[in-house]
mmCIF file of C-alpha atoms in Angstrom:
data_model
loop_
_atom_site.group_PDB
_atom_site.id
_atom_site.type_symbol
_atom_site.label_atom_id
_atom_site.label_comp_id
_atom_site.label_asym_id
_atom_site.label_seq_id
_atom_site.Cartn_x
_atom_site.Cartn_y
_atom_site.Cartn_z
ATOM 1 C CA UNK Q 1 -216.645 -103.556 139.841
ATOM 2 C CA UNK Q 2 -212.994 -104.621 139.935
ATOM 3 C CA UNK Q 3 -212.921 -105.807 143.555
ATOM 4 C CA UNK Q 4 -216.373 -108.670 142.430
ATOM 5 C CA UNK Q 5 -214.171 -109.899 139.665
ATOM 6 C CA UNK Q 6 -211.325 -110.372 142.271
ATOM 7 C CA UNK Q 7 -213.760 -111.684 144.431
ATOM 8 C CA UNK Q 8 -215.301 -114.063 141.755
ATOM 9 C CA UNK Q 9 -211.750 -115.491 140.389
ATOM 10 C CA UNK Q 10 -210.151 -116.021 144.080
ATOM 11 C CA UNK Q 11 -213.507 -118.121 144.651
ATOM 12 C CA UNK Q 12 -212.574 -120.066 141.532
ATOM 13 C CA UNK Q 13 -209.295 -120.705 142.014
ATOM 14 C CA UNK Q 14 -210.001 -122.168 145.530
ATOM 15 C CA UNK Q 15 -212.608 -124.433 144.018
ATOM 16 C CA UNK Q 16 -210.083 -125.734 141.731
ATOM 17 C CA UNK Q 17 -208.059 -127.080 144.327
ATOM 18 C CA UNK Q 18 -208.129 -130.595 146.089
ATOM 19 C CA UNK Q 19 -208.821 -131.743 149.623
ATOM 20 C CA UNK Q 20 -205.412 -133.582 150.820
ATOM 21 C CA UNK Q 21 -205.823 -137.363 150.171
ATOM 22 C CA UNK Q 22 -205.102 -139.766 153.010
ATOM 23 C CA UNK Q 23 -203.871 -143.083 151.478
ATOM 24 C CA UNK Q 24 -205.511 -146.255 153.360
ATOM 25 C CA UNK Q 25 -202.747 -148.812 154.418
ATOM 26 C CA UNK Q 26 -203.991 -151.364 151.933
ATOM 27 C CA UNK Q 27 -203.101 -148.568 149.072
ATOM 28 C CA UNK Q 28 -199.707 -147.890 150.327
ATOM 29 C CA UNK Q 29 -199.391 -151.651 150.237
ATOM 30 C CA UNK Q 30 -201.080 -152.142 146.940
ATOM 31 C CA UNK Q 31 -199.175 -149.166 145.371
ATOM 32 C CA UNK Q 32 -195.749 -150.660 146.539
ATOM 33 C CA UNK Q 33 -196.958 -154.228 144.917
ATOM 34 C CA UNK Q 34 -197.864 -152.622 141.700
ATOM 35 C CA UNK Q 35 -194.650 -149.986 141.334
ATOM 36 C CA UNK Q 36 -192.305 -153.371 141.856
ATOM 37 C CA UNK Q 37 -194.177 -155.112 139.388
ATOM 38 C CA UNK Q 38 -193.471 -152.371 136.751
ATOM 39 C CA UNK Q 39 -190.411 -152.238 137.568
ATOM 40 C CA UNK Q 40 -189.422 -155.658 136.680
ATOM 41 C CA UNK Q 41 -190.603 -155.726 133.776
ATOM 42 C CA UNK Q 42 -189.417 -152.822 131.715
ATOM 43 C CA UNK Q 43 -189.618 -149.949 133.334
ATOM 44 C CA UNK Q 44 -186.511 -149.688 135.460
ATOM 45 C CA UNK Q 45 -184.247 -147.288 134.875
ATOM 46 C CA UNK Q 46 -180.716 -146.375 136.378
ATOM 47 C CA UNK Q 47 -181.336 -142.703 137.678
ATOM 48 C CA UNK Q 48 -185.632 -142.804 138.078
ATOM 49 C CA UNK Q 49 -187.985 -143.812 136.593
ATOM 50 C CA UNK Q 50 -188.712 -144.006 132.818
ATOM 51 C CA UNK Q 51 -191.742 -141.921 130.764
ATOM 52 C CA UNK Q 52 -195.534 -143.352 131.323
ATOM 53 C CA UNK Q 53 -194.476 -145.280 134.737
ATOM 54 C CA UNK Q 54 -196.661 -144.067 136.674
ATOM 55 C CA UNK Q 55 -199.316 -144.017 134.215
ATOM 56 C CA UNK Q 56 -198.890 -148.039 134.054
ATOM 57 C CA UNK Q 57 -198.648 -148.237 137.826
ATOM 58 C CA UNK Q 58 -201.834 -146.324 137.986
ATOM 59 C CA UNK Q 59 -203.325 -149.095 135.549
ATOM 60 C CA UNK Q 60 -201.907 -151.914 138.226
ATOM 61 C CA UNK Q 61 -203.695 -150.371 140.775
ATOM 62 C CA UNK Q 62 -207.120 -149.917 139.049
ATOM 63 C CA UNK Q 63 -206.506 -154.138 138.774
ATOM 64 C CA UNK Q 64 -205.898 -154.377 142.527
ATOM 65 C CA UNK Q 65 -208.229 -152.248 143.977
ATOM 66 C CA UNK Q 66 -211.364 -151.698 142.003
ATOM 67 C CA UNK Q 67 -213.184 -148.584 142.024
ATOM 68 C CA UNK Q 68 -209.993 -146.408 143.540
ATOM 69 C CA UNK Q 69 -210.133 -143.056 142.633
ATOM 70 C CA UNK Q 70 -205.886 -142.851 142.748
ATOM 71 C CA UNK Q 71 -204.572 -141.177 139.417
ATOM 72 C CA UNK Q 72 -200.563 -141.058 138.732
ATOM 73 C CA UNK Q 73 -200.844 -137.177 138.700
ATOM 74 C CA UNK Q 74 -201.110 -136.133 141.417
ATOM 75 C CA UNK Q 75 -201.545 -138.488 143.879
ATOM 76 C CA UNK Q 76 -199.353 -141.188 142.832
ATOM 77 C CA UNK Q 77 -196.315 -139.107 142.333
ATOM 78 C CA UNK Q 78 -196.825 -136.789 145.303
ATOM 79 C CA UNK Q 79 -196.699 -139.996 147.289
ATOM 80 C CA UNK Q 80 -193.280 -141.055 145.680
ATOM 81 C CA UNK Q 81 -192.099 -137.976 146.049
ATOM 82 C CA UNK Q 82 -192.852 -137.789 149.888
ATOM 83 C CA UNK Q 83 -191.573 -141.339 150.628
ATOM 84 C CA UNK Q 84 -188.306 -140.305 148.876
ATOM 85 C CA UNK Q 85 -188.200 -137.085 151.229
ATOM 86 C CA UNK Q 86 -188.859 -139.269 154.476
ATOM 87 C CA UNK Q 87 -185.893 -141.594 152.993
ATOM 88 C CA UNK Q 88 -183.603 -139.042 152.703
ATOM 89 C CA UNK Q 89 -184.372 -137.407 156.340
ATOM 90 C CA UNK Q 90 -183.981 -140.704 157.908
ATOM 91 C CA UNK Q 91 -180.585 -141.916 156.191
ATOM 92 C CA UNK Q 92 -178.891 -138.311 156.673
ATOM 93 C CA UNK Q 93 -179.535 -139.147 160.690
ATOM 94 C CA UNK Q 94 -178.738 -142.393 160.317
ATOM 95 C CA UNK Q 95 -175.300 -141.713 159.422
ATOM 96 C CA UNK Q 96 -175.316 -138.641 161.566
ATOM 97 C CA UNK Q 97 -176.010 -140.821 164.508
ATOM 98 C CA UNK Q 98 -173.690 -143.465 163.520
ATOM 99 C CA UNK Q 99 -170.496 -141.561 162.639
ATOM 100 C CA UNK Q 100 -170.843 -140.283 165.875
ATOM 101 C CA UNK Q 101 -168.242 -142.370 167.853
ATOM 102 C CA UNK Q 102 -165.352 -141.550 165.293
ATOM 103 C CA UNK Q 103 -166.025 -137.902 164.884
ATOM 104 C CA UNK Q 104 -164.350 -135.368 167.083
ATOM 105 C CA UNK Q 105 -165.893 -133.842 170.699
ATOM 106 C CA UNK Q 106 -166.292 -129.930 168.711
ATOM 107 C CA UNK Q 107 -167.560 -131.627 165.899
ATOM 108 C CA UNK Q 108 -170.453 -133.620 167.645
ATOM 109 C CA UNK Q 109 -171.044 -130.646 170.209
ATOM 110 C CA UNK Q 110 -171.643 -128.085 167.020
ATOM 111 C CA UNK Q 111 -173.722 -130.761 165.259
ATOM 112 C CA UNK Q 112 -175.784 -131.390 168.189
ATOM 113 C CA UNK Q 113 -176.526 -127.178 169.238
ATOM 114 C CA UNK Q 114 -177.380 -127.291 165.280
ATOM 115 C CA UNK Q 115 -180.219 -129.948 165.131
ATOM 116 C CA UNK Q 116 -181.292 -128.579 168.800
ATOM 117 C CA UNK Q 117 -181.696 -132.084 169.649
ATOM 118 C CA UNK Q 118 -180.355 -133.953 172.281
ATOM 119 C CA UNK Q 119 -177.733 -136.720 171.294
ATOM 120 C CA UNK Q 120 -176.121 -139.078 173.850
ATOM 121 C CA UNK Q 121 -172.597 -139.377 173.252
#
């Protein structure tokens, strides 16, 4: 008896999750247009964004692409949240890469067995 109501709420609980969403280029596009428009007008905020953002960016999209199925949570702030990781992995190697000229041989030989990459000096 106990292992069908295991059975029954593992069943439910994978129904209740999403398929992954690939976002079309035109959305990424479309959801950068509508975040800047926000922004400038009274949404911006010195350390993130402010309360019911993405709710009115969701709104700006549902005016630039009719019939979208995009809603702030989750998709819209899973995106943001991945672009700002992908930001954050390319400017720590960007300065990685260019501090390397000024930064000690040991240095750059310990940084480079770290990453496993290989660097050209």
């Amino acid at each position: 008896m106990e292992s069908e109501g295991t059975a029954q709420s593992q069943t439910s609980s994978a129904k209740d999750k999403q398929p992954r969403r690939l976002w079309t280029r035109n959305e990424e596009e479309c959801l950068l247009a509508a975040m800047t428009e926000c922004i400038s007008e009274k949404y911006r905020a010195h350390n993130g964004f402010k309360p019911g953002y993405f709710n009115e960016v969701e709104k700006e999209l549902k005016k630039k692409l009719p019939g979208t199925t995009l809603k702030a949570v989750p998709n819209i702030e899973s995106k943001v949240k991945l672009w700002k990781k992908m930001y954050s992995l390319i400017s720590t190697s960007h300065v990685l890469v260019g501090s390397v000229g000024t930064m000690p041989l040991i240095q750059f030989k310990w940084i480079r067995r770290k990453c496993g990459k290989n660097m050209r000096r």
